[in-house]
GROMACS .gro file of C-alpha atoms in nm:
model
  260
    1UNK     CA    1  -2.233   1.630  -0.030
    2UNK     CA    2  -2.073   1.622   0.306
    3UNK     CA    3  -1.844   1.391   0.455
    4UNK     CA    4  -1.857   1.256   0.858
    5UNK     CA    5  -1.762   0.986   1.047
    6UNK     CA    6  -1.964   0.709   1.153
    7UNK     CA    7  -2.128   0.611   1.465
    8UNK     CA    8  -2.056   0.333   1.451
    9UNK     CA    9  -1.721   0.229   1.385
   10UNK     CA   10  -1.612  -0.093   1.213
   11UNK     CA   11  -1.440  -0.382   1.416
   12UNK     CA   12  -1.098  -0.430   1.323
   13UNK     CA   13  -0.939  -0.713   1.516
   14UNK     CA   14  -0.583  -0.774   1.623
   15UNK     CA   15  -0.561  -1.065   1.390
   16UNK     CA   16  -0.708  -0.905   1.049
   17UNK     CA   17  -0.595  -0.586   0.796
   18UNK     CA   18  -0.807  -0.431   0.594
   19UNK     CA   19  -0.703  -0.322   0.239
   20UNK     CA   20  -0.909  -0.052   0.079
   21UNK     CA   21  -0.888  -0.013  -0.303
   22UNK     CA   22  -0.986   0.276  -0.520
   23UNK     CA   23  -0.972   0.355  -0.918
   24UNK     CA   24  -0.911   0.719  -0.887
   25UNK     CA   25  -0.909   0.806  -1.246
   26UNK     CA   26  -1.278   0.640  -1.273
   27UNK     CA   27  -1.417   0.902  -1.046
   28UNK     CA   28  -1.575   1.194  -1.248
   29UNK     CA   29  -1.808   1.325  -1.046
   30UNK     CA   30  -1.748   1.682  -0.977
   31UNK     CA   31  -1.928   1.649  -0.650
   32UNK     CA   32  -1.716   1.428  -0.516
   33UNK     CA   33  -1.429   1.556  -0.614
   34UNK     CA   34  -1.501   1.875  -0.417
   35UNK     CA   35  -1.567   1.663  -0.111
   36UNK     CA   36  -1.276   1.530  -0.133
   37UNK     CA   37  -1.052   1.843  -0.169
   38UNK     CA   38  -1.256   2.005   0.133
   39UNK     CA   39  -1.122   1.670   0.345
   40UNK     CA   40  -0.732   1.758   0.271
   41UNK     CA   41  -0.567   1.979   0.525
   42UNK     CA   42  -0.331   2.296   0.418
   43UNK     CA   43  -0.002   2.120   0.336
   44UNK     CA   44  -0.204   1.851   0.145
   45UNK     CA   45  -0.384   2.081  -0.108
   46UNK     CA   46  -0.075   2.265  -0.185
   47UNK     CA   47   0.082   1.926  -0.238
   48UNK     CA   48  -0.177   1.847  -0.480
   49UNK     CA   49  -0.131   2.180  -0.686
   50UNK     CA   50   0.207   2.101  -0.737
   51UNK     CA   51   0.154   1.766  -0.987
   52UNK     CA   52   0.155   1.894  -1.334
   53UNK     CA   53  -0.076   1.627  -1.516
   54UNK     CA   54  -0.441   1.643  -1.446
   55UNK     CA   55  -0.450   1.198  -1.342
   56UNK     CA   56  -0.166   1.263  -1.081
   57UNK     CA   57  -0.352   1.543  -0.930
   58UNK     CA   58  -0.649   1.298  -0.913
   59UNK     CA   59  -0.455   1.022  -0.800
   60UNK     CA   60  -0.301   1.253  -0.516
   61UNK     CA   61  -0.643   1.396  -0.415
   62UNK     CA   62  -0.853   1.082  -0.409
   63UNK     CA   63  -0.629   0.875  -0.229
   64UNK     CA   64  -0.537   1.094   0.021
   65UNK     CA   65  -0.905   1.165   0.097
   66UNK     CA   66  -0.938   0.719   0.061
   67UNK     CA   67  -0.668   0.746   0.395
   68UNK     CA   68  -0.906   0.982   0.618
   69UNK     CA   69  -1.243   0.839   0.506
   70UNK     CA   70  -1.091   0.510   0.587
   71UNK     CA   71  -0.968   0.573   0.935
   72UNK     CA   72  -1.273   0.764   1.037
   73UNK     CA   73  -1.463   0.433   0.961
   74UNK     CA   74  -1.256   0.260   1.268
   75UNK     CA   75  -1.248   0.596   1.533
   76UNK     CA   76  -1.448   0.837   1.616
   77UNK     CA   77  -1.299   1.140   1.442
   78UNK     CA   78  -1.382   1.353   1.161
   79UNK     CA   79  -1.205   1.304   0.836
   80UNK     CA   80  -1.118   1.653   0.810
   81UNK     CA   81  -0.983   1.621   1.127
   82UNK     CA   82  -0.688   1.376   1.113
   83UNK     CA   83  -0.394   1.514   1.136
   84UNK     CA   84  -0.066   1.328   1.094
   85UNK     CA   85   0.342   1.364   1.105
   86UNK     CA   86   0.614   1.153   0.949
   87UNK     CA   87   0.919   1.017   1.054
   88UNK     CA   88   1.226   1.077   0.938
   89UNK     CA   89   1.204   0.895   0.608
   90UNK     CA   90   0.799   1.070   0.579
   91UNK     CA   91   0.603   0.784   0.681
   92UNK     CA   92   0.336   0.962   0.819
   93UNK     CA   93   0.165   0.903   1.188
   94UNK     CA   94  -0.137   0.965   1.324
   95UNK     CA   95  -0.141   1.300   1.616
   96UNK     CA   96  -0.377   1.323   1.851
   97UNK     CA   97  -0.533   1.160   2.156
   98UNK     CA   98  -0.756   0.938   1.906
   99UNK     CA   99  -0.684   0.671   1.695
  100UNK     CA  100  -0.355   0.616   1.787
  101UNK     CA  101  -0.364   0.263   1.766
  102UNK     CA  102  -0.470   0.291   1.426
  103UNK     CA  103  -0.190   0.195   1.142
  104UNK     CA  104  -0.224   0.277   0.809
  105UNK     CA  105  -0.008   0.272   0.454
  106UNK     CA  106  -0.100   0.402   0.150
  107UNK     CA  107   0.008   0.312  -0.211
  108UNK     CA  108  -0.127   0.439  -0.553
  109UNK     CA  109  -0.001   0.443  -0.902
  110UNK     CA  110  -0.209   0.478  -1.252
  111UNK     CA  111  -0.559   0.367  -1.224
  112UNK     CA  112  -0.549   0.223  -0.855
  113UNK     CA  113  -0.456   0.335  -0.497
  114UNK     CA  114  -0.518   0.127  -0.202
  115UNK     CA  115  -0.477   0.199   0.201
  116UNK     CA  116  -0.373  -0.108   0.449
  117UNK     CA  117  -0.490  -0.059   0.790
  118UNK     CA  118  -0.431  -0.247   1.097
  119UNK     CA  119  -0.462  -0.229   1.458
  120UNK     CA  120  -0.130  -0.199   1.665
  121UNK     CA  121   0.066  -0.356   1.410
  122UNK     CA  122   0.367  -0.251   1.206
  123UNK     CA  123   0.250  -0.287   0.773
  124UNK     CA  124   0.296  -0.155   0.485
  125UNK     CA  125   0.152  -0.203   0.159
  126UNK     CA  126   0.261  -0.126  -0.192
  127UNK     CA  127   0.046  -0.132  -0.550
  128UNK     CA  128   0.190  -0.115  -0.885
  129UNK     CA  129   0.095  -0.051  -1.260
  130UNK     CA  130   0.232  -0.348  -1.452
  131UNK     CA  131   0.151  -0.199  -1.782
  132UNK     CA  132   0.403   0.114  -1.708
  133UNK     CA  133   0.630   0.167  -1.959
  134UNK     CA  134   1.033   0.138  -1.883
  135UNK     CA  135   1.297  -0.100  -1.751
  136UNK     CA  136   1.205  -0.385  -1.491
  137UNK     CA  137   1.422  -0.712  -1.518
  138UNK     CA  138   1.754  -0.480  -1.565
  139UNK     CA  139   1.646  -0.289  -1.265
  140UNK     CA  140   1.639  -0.622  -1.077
  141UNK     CA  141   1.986  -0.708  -1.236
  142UNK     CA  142   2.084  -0.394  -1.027
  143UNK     CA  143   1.942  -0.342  -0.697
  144UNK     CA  144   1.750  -0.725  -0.588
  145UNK     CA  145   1.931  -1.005  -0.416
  146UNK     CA  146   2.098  -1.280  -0.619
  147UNK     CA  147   1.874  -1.564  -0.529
  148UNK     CA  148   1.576  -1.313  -0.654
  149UNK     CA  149   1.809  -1.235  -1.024
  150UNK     CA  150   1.866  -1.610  -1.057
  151UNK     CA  151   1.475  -1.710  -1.026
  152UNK     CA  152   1.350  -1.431  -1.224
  153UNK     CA  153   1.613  -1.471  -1.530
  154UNK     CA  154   1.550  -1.917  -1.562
  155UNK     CA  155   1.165  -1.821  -1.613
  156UNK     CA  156   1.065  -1.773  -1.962
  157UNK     CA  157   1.101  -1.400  -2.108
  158UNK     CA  158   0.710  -1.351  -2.124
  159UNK     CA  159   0.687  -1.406  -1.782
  160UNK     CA  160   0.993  -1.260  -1.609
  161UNK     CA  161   0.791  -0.880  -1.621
  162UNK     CA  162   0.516  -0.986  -1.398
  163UNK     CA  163   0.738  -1.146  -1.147
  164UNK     CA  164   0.952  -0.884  -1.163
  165UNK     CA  165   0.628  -0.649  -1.040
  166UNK     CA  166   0.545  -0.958  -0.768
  167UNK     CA  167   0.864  -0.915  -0.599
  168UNK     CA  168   0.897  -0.522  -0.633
  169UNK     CA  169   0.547  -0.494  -0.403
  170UNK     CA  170   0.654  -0.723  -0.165
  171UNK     CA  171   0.970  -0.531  -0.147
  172UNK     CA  172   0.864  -0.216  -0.096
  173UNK     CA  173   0.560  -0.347   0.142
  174UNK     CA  174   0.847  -0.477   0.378
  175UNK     CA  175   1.062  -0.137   0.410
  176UNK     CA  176   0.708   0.037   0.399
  177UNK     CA  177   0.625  -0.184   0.723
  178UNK     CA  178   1.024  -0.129   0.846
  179UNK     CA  179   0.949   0.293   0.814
  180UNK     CA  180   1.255   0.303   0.666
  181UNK     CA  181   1.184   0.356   0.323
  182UNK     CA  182   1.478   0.288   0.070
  183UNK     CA  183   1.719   0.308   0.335
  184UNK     CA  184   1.728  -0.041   0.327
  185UNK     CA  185   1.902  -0.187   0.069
  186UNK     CA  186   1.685  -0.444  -0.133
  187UNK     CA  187   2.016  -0.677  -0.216
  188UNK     CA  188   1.973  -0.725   0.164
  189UNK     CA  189   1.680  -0.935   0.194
  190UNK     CA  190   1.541  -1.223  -0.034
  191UNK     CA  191   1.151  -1.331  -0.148
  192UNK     CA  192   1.068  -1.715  -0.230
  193UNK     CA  193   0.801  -1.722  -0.421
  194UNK     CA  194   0.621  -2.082  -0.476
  195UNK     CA  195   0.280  -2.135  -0.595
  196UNK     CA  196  -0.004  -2.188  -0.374
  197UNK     CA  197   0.204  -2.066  -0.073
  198UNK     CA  198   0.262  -1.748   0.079
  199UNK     CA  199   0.540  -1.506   0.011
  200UNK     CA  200   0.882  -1.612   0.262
  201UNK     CA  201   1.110  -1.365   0.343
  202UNK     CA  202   1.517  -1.437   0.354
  203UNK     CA  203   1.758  -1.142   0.545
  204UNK     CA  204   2.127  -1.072   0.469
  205UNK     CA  205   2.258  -1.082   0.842
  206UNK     CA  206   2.345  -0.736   0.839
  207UNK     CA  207   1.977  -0.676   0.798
  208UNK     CA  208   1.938  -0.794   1.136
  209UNK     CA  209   1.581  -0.928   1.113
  210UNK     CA  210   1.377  -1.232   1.131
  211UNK     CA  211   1.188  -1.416   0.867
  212UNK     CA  212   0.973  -1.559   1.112
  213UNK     CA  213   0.817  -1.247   1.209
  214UNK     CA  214   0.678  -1.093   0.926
  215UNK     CA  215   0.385  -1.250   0.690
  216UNK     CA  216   0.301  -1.112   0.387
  217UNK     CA  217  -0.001  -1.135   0.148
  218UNK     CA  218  -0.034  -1.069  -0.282
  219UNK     CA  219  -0.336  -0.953  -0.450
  220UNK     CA  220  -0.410  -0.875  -0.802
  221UNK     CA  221  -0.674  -0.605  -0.804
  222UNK     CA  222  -0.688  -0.621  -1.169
  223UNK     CA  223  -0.522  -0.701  -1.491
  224UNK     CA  224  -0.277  -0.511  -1.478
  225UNK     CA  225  -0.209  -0.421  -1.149
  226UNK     CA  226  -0.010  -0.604  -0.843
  227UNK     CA  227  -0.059  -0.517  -0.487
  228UNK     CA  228   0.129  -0.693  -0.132
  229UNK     CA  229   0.090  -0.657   0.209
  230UNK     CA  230   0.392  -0.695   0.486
  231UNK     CA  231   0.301  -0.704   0.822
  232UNK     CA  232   0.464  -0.824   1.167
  233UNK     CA  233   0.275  -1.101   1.300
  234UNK     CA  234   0.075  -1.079   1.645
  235UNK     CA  235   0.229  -1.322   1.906
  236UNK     CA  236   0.077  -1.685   1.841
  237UNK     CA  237  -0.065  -1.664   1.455
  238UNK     CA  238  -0.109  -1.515   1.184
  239UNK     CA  239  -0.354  -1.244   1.052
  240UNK     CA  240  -0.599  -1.251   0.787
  241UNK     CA  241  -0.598  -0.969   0.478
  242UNK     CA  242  -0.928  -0.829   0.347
  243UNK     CA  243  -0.984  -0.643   0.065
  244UNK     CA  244  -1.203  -0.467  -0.040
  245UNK     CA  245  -1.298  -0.233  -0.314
  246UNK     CA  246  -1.470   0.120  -0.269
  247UNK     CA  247  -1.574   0.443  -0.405
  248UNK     CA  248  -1.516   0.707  -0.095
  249UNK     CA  249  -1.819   0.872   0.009
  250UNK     CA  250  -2.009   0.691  -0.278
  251UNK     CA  251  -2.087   0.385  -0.140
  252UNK     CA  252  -1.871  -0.023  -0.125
  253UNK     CA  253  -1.878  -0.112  -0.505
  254UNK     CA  254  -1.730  -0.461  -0.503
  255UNK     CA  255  -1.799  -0.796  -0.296
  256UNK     CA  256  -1.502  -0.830   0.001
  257UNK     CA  257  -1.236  -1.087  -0.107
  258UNK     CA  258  -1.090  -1.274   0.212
  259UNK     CA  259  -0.753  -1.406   0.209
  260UNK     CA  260  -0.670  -1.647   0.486
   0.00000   0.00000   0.00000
Protein backbone atom coordinates (compact mmCIF):
# COMPACT_ATOMS: atom_id res chain seq x y z
CA UNK A 1 0.00 0.00 0.00
CA UNK A 2 1.54 3.21 -1.09
CA UNK A 3 0.62 6.62 -0.48
CA UNK A 4 0.77 9.76 -3.35
CA UNK A 5 -0.74 12.77 -4.00
CA UNK A 6 -3.42 13.45 -6.30
CA UNK A 7 -3.68 14.90 -9.63
CA UNK A 8 -6.01 16.49 -9.10
CA UNK A 9 -6.25 18.58 -6.22
CA UNK A 10 -9.42 19.55 -4.36
CA UNK A 11 -10.82 23.22 -4.54
CA UNK A 12 -10.62 24.93 -1.42
CA UNK A 13 -12.05 28.42 -1.64
CA UNK A 14 -11.23 31.58 0.25
CA UNK A 15 -14.59 31.48 1.89
CA UNK A 16 -14.74 27.65 3.16
CA UNK A 17 -12.44 25.29 5.79
CA UNK A 18 -12.34 21.98 5.65
CA UNK A 19 -12.30 19.82 8.85
CA UNK A 20 -11.01 16.32 8.50
CA UNK A 21 -11.92 13.79 11.24
CA UNK A 22 -10.35 10.49 12.08
CA UNK A 23 -10.98 7.63 14.90
CA UNK A 24 -7.44 6.60 15.25
CA UNK A 25 -7.89 3.89 17.72
CA UNK A 26 -10.50 2.17 15.13
CA UNK A 27 -7.76 1.64 12.65
CA UNK A 28 -6.28 -1.95 12.94
CA UNK A 29 -5.06 -2.65 9.90
CA UNK A 30 -1.45 -3.41 9.99
CA UNK A 31 -1.13 -2.24 6.44
CA UNK A 32 -2.04 0.92 7.03
CA UNK A 33 -0.44 1.48 9.85
CA UNK A 34 2.90 0.91 8.09
CA UNK A 35 1.87 3.43 5.47
CA UNK A 36 1.42 5.67 7.72
CA UNK A 37 4.72 5.44 9.71
CA UNK A 38 6.64 5.43 6.22
CA UNK A 39 4.75 9.12 5.67
CA UNK A 40 6.36 10.65 9.07
CA UNK A 41 9.69 12.34 8.64
CA UNK A 42 12.81 11.69 11.19
CA UNK A 43 11.88 13.96 14.12
CA UNK A 44 8.24 12.66 13.84
CA UNK A 45 8.93 8.89 14.29
CA UNK A 46 11.17 9.48 17.15
CA UNK A 47 8.38 11.60 18.56
CA UNK A 48 6.12 8.78 18.25
CA UNK A 49 8.52 6.25 20.09
CA UNK A 50 8.58 8.35 22.90
CA UNK A 51 4.57 7.87 24.09
CA UNK A 52 4.52 5.05 26.49
CA UNK A 53 0.85 3.63 25.93
CA UNK A 54 0.22 1.76 22.77
CA UNK A 55 -3.44 4.35 21.87
CA UNK A 56 -1.16 7.52 22.21
CA UNK A 57 1.35 6.12 19.91
CA UNK A 58 -1.61 5.48 17.54
CA UNK A 59 -3.15 8.63 18.11
CA UNK A 60 0.32 10.41 17.41
CA UNK A 61 1.00 8.33 14.24
CA UNK A 62 -2.37 8.47 12.55
CA UNK A 63 -2.98 11.93 12.93
CA UNK A 64 0.10 13.16 11.98
CA UNK A 65 -0.02 11.08 8.78
CA UNK A 66 -4.25 12.61 8.64
CA UNK A 67 -2.09 16.32 8.39
CA UNK A 68 0.13 15.27 5.20
CA UNK A 69 -2.48 13.10 3.43
CA UNK A 70 -4.72 16.02 3.90
CA UNK A 71 -2.62 18.77 2.47
CA UNK A 72 -1.40 16.70 -0.40
CA UNK A 73 -5.16 16.50 -1.39
CA UNK A 74 -5.07 20.55 -1.99
CA UNK A 75 -1.13 20.83 -3.62
CA UNK A 76 0.76 19.07 -5.58
CA UNK A 77 3.30 17.52 -3.21
CA UNK A 78 4.00 14.23 -1.86
CA UNK A 79 2.93 13.42 1.63
CA UNK A 80 6.21 12.24 2.55
CA UNK A 81 7.39 15.28 1.39
CA UNK A 82 5.98 18.09 3.58
CA UNK A 83 8.11 19.45 5.64
CA UNK A 84 7.21 22.02 8.28
CA UNK A 85 8.71 24.44 11.22
CA UNK A 86 7.04 26.03 14.21
CA UNK A 87 7.04 29.20 15.71
CA UNK A 88 8.02 30.07 18.77
CA UNK A 89 5.20 28.59 20.78
CA UNK A 90 5.54 25.13 18.05
CA UNK A 91 2.77 25.85 15.83
CA UNK A 92 4.11 24.32 12.99
CA UNK A 93 4.37 25.93 9.21
CA UNK A 94 4.55 24.68 6.10
CA UNK A 95 8.55 25.08 4.20
CA UNK A 96 8.92 25.06 0.87
CA UNK A 97 8.07 26.80 -2.38
CA UNK A 98 4.60 24.78 -2.40
CA UNK A 99 1.68 25.03 -0.54
CA UNK A 100 2.42 27.90 1.24
CA UNK A 101 -0.84 29.27 1.21
CA UNK A 102 -2.06 26.28 2.74
CA UNK A 103 -3.12 26.58 6.68
CA UNK A 104 -3.63 23.84 8.72
CA UNK A 105 -4.30 22.87 12.70
CA UNK A 106 -4.44 19.76 14.12
CA UNK A 107 -6.19 18.47 17.33
CA UNK A 108 -6.61 14.85 18.68
CA UNK A 109 -7.43 13.33 21.97
CA UNK A 110 -8.90 9.62 22.81
CA UNK A 111 -10.77 8.13 20.01
CA UNK A 112 -10.77 11.23 17.54
CA UNK A 113 -8.27 13.65 15.85
CA UNK A 114 -9.29 16.10 13.33
CA UNK A 115 -7.13 18.66 10.94
CA UNK A 116 -8.73 22.28 9.93
CA UNK A 117 -7.45 23.56 6.78
CA UNK A 118 -7.91 26.76 5.08
CA UNK A 119 -6.59 28.84 2.42
CA UNK A 120 -4.67 32.10 3.47
CA UNK A 121 -6.42 32.34 6.59
CA UNK A 122 -5.34 32.41 10.22
CA UNK A 123 -7.49 29.02 12.27
CA UNK A 124 -7.17 26.85 14.59
CA UNK A 125 -9.13 24.05 15.73
CA UNK A 126 -9.35 22.09 18.92
CA UNK A 127 -11.24 18.46 19.76
CA UNK A 128 -11.84 17.09 23.08
CA UNK A 129 -12.82 13.77 24.93
CA UNK A 130 -15.77 14.68 27.15
CA UNK A 131 -15.80 11.37 28.82
CA UNK A 132 -12.03 12.02 30.28
CA UNK A 133 -11.80 11.55 33.66
CA UNK A 134 -10.67 14.65 36.11
CA UNK A 135 -11.61 18.20 37.09
CA UNK A 136 -13.52 20.59 34.57
CA UNK A 137 -15.94 23.20 36.25
CA UNK A 138 -13.10 23.91 39.08
CA UNK A 139 -10.65 24.36 36.32
CA UNK A 140 -13.01 27.01 34.90
CA UNK A 141 -13.36 28.49 38.50
CA UNK A 142 -9.55 29.07 37.91
CA UNK A 143 -8.34 30.11 34.65
CA UNK A 144 -11.93 31.33 32.38
CA UNK A 145 -13.34 34.81 32.46
CA UNK A 146 -16.05 35.73 34.98
CA UNK A 147 -18.91 36.19 32.63
CA UNK A 148 -17.91 32.43 31.36
CA UNK A 149 -17.84 31.12 35.60
CA UNK A 150 -21.16 32.91 36.12
CA UNK A 151 -23.03 31.15 33.01
CA UNK A 152 -21.56 27.85 33.51
CA UNK A 153 -22.25 27.66 37.51
CA UNK A 154 -26.54 29.04 37.12
CA UNK A 155 -26.92 25.90 34.65
CA UNK A 156 -27.97 22.79 36.29
CA UNK A 157 -25.03 20.42 37.66
CA UNK A 158 -25.74 17.68 34.90
CA UNK A 159 -25.12 20.02 32.40
CA UNK A 160 -22.36 22.38 33.53
CA UNK A 161 -19.57 19.38 32.24
CA UNK A 162 -20.51 19.61 28.68
CA UNK A 163 -20.45 23.33 28.57
CA UNK A 164 -17.57 23.37 30.34
CA UNK A 165 -15.94 21.15 27.19
CA UNK A 166 -17.99 23.77 24.64
CA UNK A 167 -16.14 26.64 25.87
CA UNK A 168 -12.64 24.89 26.47
CA UNK A 169 -12.58 24.10 22.34
CA UNK A 170 -13.50 27.32 21.45
CA UNK A 171 -10.84 28.54 23.72
CA UNK A 172 -8.14 26.83 22.69
CA UNK A 173 -9.34 27.08 18.80
CA UNK A 174 -8.89 30.97 19.28
CA UNK A 175 -5.13 30.99 20.76
CA UNK A 176 -4.60 27.96 18.27
CA UNK A 177 -5.69 30.56 15.41
CA UNK A 178 -3.67 33.56 17.53
CA UNK A 179 -0.20 31.03 17.33
CA UNK A 180 0.23 31.90 20.58
CA UNK A 181 -0.67 29.00 22.40
CA UNK A 182 -1.34 29.46 26.24
CA UNK A 183 0.43 32.58 26.24
CA UNK A 184 -2.70 34.14 26.25
CA UNK A 185 -4.41 34.17 29.23
CA UNK A 186 -8.03 32.66 28.91
CA UNK A 187 -9.47 35.19 31.84
CA UNK A 188 -8.71 37.61 28.94
CA UNK A 189 -11.31 36.92 26.52
CA UNK A 190 -15.06 35.86 26.95
CA UNK A 191 -17.51 33.20 24.80
CA UNK A 192 -21.47 33.85 24.62
CA UNK A 193 -22.93 30.99 23.95
CA UNK A 194 -26.85 31.11 22.88
CA UNK A 195 -28.69 28.47 21.16
CA UNK A 196 -29.19 28.40 17.56
CA UNK A 197 -26.48 31.11 17.09
CA UNK A 198 -22.94 31.04 16.60
CA UNK A 199 -20.23 31.23 19.18
CA UNK A 200 -19.37 35.45 19.96
CA UNK A 201 -16.24 36.29 21.18
CA UNK A 202 -15.71 39.19 24.08
CA UNK A 203 -11.73 40.61 24.66
CA UNK A 204 -10.34 42.08 27.91
CA UNK A 205 -8.78 45.35 26.35
CA UNK A 206 -5.44 44.35 27.12
CA UNK A 207 -6.07 41.54 24.71
CA UNK A 208 -6.07 44.03 22.10
CA UNK A 209 -8.35 42.27 19.58
CA UNK A 210 -11.58 42.47 17.86
CA UNK A 211 -14.66 40.41 18.19
CA UNK A 212 -15.70 41.31 14.91
CA UNK A 213 -13.00 39.60 13.20
CA UNK A 214 -12.99 36.22 14.14
CA UNK A 215 -16.03 33.58 13.53
CA UNK A 216 -16.07 30.47 14.99
CA UNK A 217 -17.95 27.16 14.39
CA UNK A 218 -18.93 23.85 17.06
CA UNK A 219 -19.31 20.39 16.01
CA UNK A 220 -20.03 17.30 17.87
CA UNK A 221 -18.36 14.46 16.02
CA UNK A 222 -19.80 12.07 18.37
CA UNK A 223 -21.17 11.35 21.75
CA UNK A 224 -18.73 12.10 23.52
CA UNK A 225 -16.61 14.27 21.83
CA UNK A 226 -16.63 18.29 21.18
CA UNK A 227 -14.76 19.92 18.43
CA UNK A 228 -14.59 24.18 17.37
CA UNK A 229 -13.20 26.00 14.79
CA UNK A 230 -11.74 29.83 15.13
CA UNK A 231 -10.91 31.50 12.19
CA UNK A 232 -10.35 35.28 11.02
CA UNK A 233 -12.89 36.21 8.65
CA UNK A 234 -12.06 37.13 4.85
CA UNK A 235 -12.90 40.86 4.14
CA UNK A 236 -16.81 41.10 3.35
CA UNK A 237 -18.35 37.62 4.92
CA UNK A 238 -18.07 34.92 6.47
CA UNK A 239 -16.79 31.35 5.64
CA UNK A 240 -18.44 28.15 5.62
CA UNK A 241 -16.98 24.90 7.80
CA UNK A 242 -17.10 21.39 6.30
CA UNK A 243 -16.56 18.38 7.85
CA UNK A 244 -15.96 15.57 7.01
CA UNK A 245 -15.07 12.16 8.23
CA UNK A 246 -12.23 9.83 6.77
CA UNK A 247 -10.09 6.88 7.02
CA UNK A 248 -6.50 8.09 5.43
CA UNK A 249 -5.50 6.17 2.56
CA UNK A 250 -8.65 3.93 3.03
CA UNK A 251 -11.13 5.70 1.44
CA UNK A 252 -14.14 8.94 2.80
CA UNK A 253 -16.26 6.81 5.28
CA UNK A 254 -18.97 9.28 6.25
CA UNK A 255 -21.45 11.69 4.24
CA UNK A 256 -19.90 15.60 4.41
CA UNK A 257 -21.84 17.68 7.02
CA UNK A 258 -22.01 21.48 5.88
CA UNK A 259 -22.25 24.12 8.34
CA UNK A 260 -23.23 27.50 7.01
Amino acid sequence: MTASSSSSPLDLRPDEVHVWLVEPERIEDPRLLEAYKALLDTGERERQRRFHFERHQRQYLVSHALVRLTLSRYAPVAPEAWRFVPNEYGRPAIVGPVGQWLRFNLSHTDGMALVAVGRDVDLGADIEDADRPGETVEIADHYFARTEVQALRALPKELQRKRFFEYWTLKEAYIKARGAGLSLPLDQFAFDLVPGQMPHISFDPRMQDLPDVWQFMQHQPSTRHQAAVAFRRPRGGALSVRWQHTVPLAGDMAPVVKTA
